[in-house]
XYZ file of C-alpha atoms in Angstrom:
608
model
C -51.862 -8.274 11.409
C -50.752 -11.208 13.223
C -47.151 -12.574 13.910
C -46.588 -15.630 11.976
C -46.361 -18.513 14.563
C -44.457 -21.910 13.809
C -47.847 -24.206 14.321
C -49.836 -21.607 12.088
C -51.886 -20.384 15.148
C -51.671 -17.447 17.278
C -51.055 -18.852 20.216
C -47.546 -18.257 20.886
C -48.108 -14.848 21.861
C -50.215 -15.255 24.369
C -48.329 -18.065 25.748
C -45.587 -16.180 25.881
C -47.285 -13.668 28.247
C -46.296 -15.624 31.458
C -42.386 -14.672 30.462
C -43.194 -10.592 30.170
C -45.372 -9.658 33.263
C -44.256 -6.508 34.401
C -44.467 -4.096 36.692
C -46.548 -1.764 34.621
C -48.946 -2.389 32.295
C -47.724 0.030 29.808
C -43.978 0.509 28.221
C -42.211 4.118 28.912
C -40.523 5.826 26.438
C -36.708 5.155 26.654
C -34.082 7.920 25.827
C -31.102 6.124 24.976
C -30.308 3.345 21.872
C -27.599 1.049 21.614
C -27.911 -1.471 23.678
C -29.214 -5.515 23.458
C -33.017 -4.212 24.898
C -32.912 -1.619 22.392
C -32.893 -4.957 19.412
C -35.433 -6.653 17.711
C -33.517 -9.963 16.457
C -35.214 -11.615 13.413
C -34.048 -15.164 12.628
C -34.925 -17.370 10.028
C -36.303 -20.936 12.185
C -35.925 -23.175 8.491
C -32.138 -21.944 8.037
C -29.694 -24.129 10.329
C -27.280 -21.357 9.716
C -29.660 -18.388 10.710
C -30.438 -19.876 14.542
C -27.105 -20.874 15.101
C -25.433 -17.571 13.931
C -28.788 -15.946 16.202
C -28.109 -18.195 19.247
C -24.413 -17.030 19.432
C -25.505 -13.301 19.378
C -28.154 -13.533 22.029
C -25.519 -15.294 24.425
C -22.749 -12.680 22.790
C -25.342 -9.120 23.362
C -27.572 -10.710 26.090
C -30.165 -10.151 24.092
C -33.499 -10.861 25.751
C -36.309 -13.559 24.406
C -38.888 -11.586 24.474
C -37.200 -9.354 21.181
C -36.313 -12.511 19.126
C -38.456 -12.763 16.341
C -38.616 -16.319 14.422
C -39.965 -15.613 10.659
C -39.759 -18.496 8.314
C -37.966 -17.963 4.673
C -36.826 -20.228 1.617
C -33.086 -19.821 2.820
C -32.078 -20.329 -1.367
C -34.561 -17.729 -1.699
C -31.302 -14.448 -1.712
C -33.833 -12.209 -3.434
C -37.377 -11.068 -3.566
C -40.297 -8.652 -4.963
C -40.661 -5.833 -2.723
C -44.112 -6.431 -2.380
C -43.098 -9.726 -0.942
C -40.556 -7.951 1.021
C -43.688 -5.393 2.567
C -45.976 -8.368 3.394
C -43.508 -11.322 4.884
C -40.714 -10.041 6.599
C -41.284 -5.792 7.003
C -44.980 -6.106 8.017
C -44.688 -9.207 10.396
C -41.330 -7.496 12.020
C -43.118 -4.101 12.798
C -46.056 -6.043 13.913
C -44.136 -8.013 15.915
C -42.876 -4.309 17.824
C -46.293 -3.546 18.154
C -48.049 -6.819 19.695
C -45.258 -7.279 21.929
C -44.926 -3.643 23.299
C -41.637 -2.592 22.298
C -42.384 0.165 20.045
C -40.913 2.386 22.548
C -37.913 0.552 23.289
C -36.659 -0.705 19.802
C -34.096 0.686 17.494
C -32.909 -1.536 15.395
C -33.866 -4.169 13.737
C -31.513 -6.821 13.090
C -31.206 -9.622 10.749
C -29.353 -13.072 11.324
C -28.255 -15.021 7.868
C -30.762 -16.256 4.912
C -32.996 -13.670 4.483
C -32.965 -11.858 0.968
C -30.152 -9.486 0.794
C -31.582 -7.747 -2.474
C -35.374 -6.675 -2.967
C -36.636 -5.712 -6.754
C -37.868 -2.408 -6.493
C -39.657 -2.242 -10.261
C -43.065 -3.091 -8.811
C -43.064 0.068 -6.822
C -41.405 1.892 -9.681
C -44.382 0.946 -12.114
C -46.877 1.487 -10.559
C -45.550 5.029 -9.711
C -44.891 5.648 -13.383
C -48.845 4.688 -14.192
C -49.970 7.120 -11.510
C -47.963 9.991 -13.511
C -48.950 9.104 -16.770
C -52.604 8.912 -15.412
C -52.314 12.013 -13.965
C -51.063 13.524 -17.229
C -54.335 11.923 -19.032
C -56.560 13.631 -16.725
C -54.792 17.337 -17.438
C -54.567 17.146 -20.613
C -56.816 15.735 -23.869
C -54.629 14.731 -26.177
C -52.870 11.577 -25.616
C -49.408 12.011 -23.207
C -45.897 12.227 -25.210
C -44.319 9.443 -23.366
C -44.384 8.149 -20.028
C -41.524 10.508 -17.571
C -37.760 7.970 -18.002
C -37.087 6.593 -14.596
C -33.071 8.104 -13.989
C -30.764 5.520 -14.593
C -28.828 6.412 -11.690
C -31.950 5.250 -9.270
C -31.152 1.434 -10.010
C -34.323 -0.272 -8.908
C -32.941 -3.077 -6.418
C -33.023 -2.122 -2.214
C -31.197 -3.659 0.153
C -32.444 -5.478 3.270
C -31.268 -3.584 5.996
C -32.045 -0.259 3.784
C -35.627 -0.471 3.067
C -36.083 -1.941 6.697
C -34.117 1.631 7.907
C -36.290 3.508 5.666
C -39.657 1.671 6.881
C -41.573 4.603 6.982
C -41.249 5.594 3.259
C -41.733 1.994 2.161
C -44.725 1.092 3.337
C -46.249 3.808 1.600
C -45.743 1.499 -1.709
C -44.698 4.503 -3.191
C -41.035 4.842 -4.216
C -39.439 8.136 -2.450
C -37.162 5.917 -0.303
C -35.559 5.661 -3.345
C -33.903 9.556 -2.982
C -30.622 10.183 -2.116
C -31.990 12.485 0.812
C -34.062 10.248 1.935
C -31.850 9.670 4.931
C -32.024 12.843 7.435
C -30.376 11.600 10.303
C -27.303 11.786 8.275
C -24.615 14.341 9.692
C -21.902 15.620 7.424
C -19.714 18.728 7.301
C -21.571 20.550 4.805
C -22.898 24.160 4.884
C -26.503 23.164 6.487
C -25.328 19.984 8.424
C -21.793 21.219 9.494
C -23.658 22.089 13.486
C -25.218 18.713 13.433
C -23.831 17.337 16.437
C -23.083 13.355 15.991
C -26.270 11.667 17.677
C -26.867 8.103 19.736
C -30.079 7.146 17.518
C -33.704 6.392 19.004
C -36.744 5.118 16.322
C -39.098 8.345 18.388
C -36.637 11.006 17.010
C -37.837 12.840 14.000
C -35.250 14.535 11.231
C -36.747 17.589 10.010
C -35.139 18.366 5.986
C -32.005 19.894 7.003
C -31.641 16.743 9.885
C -32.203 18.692 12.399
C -34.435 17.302 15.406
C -38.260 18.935 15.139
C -41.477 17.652 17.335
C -44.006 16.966 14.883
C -43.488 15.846 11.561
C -40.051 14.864 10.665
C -39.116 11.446 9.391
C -38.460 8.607 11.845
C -36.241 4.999 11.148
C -35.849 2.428 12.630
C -31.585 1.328 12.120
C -31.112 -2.359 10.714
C -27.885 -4.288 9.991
C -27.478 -8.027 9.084
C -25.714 -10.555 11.110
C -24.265 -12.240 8.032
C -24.425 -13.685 4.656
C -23.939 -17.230 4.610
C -25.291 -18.086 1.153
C -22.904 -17.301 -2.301
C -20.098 -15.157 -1.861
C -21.008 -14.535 1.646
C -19.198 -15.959 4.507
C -19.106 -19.459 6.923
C -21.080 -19.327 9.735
C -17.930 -20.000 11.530
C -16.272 -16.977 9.906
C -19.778 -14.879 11.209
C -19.068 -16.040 14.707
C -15.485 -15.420 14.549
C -15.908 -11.758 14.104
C -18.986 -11.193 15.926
C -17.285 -12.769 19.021
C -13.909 -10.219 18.848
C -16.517 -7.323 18.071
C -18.620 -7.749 21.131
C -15.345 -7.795 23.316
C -14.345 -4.655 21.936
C -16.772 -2.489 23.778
C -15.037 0.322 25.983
C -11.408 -1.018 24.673
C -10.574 3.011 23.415
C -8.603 0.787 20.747
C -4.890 2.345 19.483
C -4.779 0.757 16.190
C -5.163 3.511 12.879
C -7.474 4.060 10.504
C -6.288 4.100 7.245
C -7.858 6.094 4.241
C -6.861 4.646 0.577
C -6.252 7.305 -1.341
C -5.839 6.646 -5.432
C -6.560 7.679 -9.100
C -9.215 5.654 -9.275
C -12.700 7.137 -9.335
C -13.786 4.702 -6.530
C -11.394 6.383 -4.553
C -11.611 9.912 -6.300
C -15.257 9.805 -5.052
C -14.584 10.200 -1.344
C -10.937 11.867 -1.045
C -11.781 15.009 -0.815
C -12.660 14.759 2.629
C -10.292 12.650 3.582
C -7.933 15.240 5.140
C -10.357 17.244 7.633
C -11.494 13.282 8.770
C -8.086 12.450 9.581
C -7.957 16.011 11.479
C -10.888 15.367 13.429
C -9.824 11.777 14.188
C -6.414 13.318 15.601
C -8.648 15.757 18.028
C -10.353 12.677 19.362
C -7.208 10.817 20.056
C -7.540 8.517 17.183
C -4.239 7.561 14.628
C -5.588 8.039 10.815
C -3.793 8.188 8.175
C -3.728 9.005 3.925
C -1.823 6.286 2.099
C -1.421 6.043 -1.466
C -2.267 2.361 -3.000
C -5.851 0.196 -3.146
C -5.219 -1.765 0.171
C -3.030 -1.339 3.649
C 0.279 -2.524 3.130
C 2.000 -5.261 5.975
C -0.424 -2.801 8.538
C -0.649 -4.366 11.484
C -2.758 -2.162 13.136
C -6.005 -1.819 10.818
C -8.494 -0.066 13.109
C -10.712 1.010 10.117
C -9.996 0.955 6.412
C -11.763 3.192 3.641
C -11.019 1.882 0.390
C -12.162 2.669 -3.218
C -11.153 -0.114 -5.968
C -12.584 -3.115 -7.812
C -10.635 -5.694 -6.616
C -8.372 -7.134 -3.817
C -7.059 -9.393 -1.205
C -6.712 -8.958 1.542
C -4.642 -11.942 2.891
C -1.937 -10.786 0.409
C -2.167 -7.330 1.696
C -0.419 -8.690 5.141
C -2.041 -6.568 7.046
C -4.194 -7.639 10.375
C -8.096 -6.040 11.076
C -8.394 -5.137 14.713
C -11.193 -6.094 16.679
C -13.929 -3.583 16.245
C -12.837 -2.072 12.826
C -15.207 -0.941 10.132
C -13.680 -1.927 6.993
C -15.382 0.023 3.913
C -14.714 0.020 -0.039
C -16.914 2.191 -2.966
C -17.131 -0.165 -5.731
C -20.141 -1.601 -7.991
C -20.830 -5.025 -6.505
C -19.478 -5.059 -3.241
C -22.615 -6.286 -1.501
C -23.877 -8.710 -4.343
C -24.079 -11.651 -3.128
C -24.526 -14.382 -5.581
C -21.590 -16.357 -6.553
C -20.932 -15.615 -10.458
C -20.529 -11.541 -9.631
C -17.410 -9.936 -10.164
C -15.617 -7.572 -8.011
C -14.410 -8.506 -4.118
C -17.467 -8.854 -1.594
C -17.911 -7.009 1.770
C -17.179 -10.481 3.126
C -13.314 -10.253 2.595
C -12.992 -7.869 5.052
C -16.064 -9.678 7.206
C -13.362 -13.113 6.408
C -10.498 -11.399 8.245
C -12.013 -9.622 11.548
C -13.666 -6.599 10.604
C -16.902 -5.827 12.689
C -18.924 -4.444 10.029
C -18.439 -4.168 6.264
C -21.049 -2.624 3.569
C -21.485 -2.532 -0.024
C -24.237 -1.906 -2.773
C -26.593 -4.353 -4.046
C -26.908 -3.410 -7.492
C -24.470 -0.808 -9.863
C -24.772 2.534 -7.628
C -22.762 4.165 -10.035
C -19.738 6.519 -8.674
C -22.754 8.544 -6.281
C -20.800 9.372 -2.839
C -24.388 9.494 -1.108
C -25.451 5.928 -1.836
C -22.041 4.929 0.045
C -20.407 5.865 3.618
C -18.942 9.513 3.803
C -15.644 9.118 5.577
C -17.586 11.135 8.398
C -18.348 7.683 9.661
C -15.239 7.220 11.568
C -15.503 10.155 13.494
C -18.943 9.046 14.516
C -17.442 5.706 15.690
C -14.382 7.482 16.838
C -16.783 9.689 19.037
C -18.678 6.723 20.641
C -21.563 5.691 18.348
C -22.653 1.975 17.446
C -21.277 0.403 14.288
C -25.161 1.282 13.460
C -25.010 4.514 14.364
C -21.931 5.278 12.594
C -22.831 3.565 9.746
C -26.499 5.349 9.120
C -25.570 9.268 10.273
C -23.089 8.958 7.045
C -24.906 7.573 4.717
C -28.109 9.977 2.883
C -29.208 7.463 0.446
C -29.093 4.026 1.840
C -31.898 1.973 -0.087
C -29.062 -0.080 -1.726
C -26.239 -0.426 0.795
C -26.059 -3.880 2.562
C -24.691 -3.280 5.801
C -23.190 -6.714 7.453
C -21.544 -7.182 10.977
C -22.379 -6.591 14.812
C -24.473 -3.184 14.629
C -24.045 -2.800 18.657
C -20.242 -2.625 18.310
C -18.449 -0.006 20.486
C -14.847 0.309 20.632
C -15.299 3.844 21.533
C -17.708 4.231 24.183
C -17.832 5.327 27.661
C -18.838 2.321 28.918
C -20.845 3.007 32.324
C -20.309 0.713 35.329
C -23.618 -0.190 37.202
C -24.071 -1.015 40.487
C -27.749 -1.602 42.199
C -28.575 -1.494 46.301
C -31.348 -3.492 47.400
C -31.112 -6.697 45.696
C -28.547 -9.309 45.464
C -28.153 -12.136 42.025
C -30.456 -14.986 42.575
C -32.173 -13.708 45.701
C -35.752 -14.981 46.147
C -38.026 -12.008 47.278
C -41.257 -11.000 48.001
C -43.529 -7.970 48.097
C -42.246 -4.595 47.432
C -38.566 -3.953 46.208
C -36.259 -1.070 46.534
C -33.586 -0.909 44.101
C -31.157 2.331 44.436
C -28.739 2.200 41.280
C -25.537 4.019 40.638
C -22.607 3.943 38.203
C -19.389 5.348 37.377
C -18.632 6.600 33.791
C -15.509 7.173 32.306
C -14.688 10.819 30.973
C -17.068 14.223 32.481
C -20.073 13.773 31.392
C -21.600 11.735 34.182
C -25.113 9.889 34.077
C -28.286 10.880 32.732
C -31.030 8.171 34.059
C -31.245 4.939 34.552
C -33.968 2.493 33.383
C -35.556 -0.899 34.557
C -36.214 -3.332 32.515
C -38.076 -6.901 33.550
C -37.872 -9.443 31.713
C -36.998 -7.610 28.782
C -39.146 -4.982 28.926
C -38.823 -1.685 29.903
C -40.758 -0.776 33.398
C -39.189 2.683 34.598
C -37.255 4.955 34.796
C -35.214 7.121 37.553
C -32.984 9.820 37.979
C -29.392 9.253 39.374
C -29.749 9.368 43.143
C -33.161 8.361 43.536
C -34.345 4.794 44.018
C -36.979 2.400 41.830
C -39.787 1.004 43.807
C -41.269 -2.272 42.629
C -44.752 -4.037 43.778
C -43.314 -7.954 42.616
C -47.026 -9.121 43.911
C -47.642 -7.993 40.167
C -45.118 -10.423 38.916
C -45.725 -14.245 38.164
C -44.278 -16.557 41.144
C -40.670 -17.719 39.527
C -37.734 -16.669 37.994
C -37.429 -13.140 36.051
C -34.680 -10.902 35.301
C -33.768 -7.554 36.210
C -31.674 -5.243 33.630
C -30.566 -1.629 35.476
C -28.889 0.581 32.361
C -27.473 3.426 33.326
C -27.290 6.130 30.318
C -24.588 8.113 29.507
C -25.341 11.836 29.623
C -24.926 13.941 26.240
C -25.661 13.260 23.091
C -24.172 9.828 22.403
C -25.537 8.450 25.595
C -23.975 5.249 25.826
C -25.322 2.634 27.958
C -23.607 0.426 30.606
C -26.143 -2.627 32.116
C -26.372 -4.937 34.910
C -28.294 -8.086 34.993
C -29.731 -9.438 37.870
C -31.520 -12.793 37.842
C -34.162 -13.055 40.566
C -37.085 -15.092 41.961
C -40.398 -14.226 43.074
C -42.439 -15.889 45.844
C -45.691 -13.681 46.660
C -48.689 -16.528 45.708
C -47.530 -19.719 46.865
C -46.717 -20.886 43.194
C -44.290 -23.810 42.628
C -42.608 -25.560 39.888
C -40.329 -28.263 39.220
C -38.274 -29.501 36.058
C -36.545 -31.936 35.359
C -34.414 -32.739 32.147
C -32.492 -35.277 30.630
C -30.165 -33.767 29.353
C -26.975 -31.099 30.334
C -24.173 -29.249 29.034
C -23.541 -30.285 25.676
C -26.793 -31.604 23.223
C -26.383 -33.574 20.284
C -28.741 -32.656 17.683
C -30.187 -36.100 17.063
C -30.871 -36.361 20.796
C -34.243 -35.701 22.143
C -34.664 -33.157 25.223
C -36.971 -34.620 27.620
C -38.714 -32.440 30.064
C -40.966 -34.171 33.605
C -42.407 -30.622 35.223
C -44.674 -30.538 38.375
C -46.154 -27.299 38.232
C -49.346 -27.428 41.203
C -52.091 -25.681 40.013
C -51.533 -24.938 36.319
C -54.227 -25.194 33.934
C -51.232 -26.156 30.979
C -47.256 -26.094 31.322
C -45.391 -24.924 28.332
C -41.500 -24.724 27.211
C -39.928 -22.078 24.962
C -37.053 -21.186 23.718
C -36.661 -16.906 22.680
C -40.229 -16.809 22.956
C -40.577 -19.431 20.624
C -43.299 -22.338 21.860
C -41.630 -25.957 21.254
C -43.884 -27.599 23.104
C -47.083 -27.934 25.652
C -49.417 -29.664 27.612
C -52.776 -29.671 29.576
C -52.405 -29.936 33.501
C -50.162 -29.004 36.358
C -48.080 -32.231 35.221
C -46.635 -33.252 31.896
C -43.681 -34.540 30.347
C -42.375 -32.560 27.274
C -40.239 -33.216 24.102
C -37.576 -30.494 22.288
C -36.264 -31.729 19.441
C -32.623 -29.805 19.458
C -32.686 -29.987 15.949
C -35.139 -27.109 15.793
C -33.044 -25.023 18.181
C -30.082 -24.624 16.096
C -26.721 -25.129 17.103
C -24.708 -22.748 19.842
C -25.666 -21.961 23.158
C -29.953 -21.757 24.040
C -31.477 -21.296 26.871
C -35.031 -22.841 26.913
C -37.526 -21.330 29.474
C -40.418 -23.634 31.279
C -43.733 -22.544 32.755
C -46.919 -23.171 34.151
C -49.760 -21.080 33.077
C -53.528 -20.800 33.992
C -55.909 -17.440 34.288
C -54.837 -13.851 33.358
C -53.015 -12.943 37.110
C -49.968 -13.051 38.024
C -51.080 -15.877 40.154
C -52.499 -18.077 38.098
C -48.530 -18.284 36.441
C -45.666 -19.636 37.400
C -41.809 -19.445 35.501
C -38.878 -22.055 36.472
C -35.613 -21.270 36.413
C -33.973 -21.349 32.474
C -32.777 -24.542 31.338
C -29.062 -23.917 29.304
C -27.018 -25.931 26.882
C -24.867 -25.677 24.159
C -26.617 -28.064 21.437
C -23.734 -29.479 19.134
C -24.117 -31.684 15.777
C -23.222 -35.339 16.521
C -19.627 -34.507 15.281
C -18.832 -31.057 16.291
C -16.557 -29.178 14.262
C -13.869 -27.431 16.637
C -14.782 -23.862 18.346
C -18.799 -23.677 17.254
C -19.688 -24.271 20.204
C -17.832 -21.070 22.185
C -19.158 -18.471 22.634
């Protein structure tokens, strides 16, 4: 399987080489998730909306260009076949891990805007049905009574994010992700899961039955959230940036705002109650304000930190109440996550409209089922430190349907660690071997596990705190690269705290030169030109997110980006100079940034 390229050849990928030399040649298991390395980013390059909303999120998480994925869809296209769903977006994302070498490093895999929010599930479903009544033929000779009633209950549309968690089950073709236990990372206060600690996620544990952690076996996902909606009841990509911006500031903020549990007659709410009381208990423990209230919506709150609700219907402007940065705002209804613009009910994007980090809601009619929606465990999760991700997934056991919107990395809650390196300084231009001795601080007692190096994007090693990474940069193209030192939190949450240090190499004599016509801000209908001198290369190339724009034959060219293609927001375009196979024969300038604006720029898009 090859990744779908923009030209229709396959030559991105190896272009793209010259940007990932590392120090090894093979990727090391990491032992932490949650952070921006830990992300596959999938944008759609023929939605305007889908780059832009993806270009503020890469400058927002850092995320690096090596684990952007570009993967062209009909944006009017809001739902598909899951076949279709298997073989254009599912099979070219987890071939995309693979080719790159990230299958050890990514955990989630996130969508930006205009991809299909709902996928039919009846092809799956019928063809399951055949094999039964075939099966039934062979057993028996006389002709079967009937074929076996699929239960109403299992409404056959998936959504996104849920068959992409549940990627494992649905590549089979076969329909089990369908169960409402399909989902064994969830952790609730029941008899067999009540000493089921909450868990930081990684896509190499495996859930044995009960969710407990076994070595073999086991079922393994891969978490997945969507960046926004921007087509029918969705939201503006300016309303997508204006809560992704708030939630990536929360990080670390130990927020004092309350979360507020809706409690009423109505079965929505009646679902969930129940547990209401030993949530608000545990939230208390933790330090956390949560209260009970009677009515379908906070009342003139001010302080919404997190909102449960359970009702058909409401607004949230005339609530007067104000969502905190970093809150997960949650409601059990029918068609909260339906998307087109004649259903009925309110849409996850009310609460996505006025701040909330993340949001979720069903695709299709889930029925009143508490394990196709969020038990209110979630809260403590996030309470205790988790991702909106991780929150979101360890309370939910049947997610197939739930469409889970908002910044999945958000962390109001986490002990942030603060990461210091010896042995290198930001921008330094160095040769030969490198000794880098990291450290960090960590709020709280539970100190540091490791710490892990990642060039470029990808992961190189690993060390324990108090010993020192040695690096061999003779292995390295001549240029600019980037270090990343994350420190990992020790315990079972295992936050992350990073530091990025941009450096140059200069160990084969390797040279290049740009220079560009353009700066700071871009207007879309203005073409970038590019004049680089790069001695030596056999071709010089320019990308931007791993994404080939343009290229040329020689150590000399002049190159053309069309903006237009780039989407609006701030991008970062990356030129090099490439030749043989050695870290000689290639050559990376330093990156190239702007913040590429329509010819009349509509206040704030541009900030990031």
């Amino acid at each position: 399987m090859t990744i779908p390229c923009q030209n229709g050849n396959r030559c991105v990928f190896k272009l793209r080489l010259f940007l990932v030399c590392t120090a090894t040649a093979f990727c090391l298991e990491a032992h932490a998730g949650g952070g921006p390395e830990n992300v596959l980013l999938v944008v759609n390059p023929r939605s305007p909306a889908s780059m832009t909303i993806a270009n503020h999120y890469v400058a927002l998480r850092h995320i690096p260009s090596g684990s952007v994925l570009y993967l062209p869809w009909a944006p009017d296209d809001q739902t598909t076949a899951v076949d279709t769903f298997r073989r254009k977006i599912l099979g070219p994302v987890l071939a995309a891990i693979r080719l790159r070498r990230l299958a050890r490093q990514t955990d989630y895999v996130v969508y930006s805007s205009d991809f299909p929010w709902a996928i039919d599930l009846e092809p799956d479903i019928k063809r399951h049905q055949a094999l039964i009544s075939k099966a039934r033929d062979a057993d028996r000779p006389e002709p079967p009574v009937g074929k076996q009633k699929w239960p109403t209950h299992l409404t056959p549309t998936g959504s996104l994010n849920g068959l992409t968690y549940l990627w494992r089950l649905v590549a089979t073709g076969t329909p089990a992700y369908i169960d409402l236990r399909s989902n064994q990372y969830t952790r609730r206060a029941i008899a067999r899961q009540k000493d089921l600690p909450t868990l930081g996620f990684k896509s190499t544990l495996r859930f044995g039955r009960h969710g407990e952690l076994v070595s073999t076996g086991g079922r393994r996902y891969l978490l997945s959230v969507v960046l926004g909606v921007t087509a029918g009841r969705g939201n503006s990509v300016e309303e997508v940036l204006g809560y992704l911006r708030p939630s990536a500031a929360a990080d670390g903020t130990q927020p004092s705002g309350t979360i507020y549990f809706l409690d009423n007659g109505n079965v929505r709410s009646r679902v969930r109650d129940r547990a209401f009381p030993i949530v608000v208990r545990r939230l208390a423990e933790l330090g956390v304000s949560a209260k009970i209230i009677q009515g379908v919506v906070p009342r003139d709150r001010p302080d919404v930190q997190g909102a449960m609700l359970g009702t058909a219907r409401f607004d949230w402007k005339a609530s007067g109440s104000t969502i905190l940065p970093g809150a997960i705002c949650d409601n059990l209804t029918s068609f909260g996550g339906v998307m087109r613009k004649d259903a009925g009910q309110t849409p996850l994007s009310e609460f996505l409209r006025h701040g909330a980090a993340g949001a979720s809601g069903t695709v299709a009619e889930p029925f009143a089922i508490q394990e196709k929606f969020p038990f209110a465990m979630m809260h403590v999760h996030y309470a205790r430190g988790c991702t909106l991700a991780e929150a979101f997934y360890q309370s939910v056991f049947g997610p197939y349907q739930l469409l889970i919107v908002g910044d999945p990395l958000c962390r109001p809650w986490a002990n942030v660690p603060r990461v210091r390196v010896e042995g290198v300084e930001s921008g330094a231009t160095v040769k030969g071997n490198l000794t880098l001795k990291p450290s960090a601080t960590v709020p709280g007692d539970l100190g540091i596990d490791h710490f892990e190096l990642f060039v470029d994007g990808m992961l190189a090693t690993r060390c324990n705190p108090g010993e020192a990474i040695n690096l061999n940069t003779t292995q390295w193209a001549d240029g600019y690269h980037q270090l990343r030192v994350v420190a990992i939190e020790a315990g079972l949450i295992r936050s992350q705290g990073r530091l990025i240090v941009p450096i140059r190499t200069a160990n084969h004599g390797r040279t290049i030169s740009v220079t560009c016509s353009a700066k700071g801000k871009v207007s879309q209908d203005r073409p970038i030109h590019l004049t680089v001198e790069a001695p030596g290369s056999m071709a010089v190339v320019v990308l931007h997110n791993g994404r080939l724009l343009d290229k040329a034959s020689g150590e000399s060219a002049r190159l053309t980006v069309d903006p237009a293609k780039l989407g609006q927001g701030p991008v970062e375009l990356r030129v090099g100079g490439i030749g043989g196979k050695a870290p000689r024969d290639r050559v990376v300038a330093d990156p190239l940034k702007f913040v590429v604006v329509r010819k009349s720029e509509p206040p704030g898009l541009s900030r990031c």
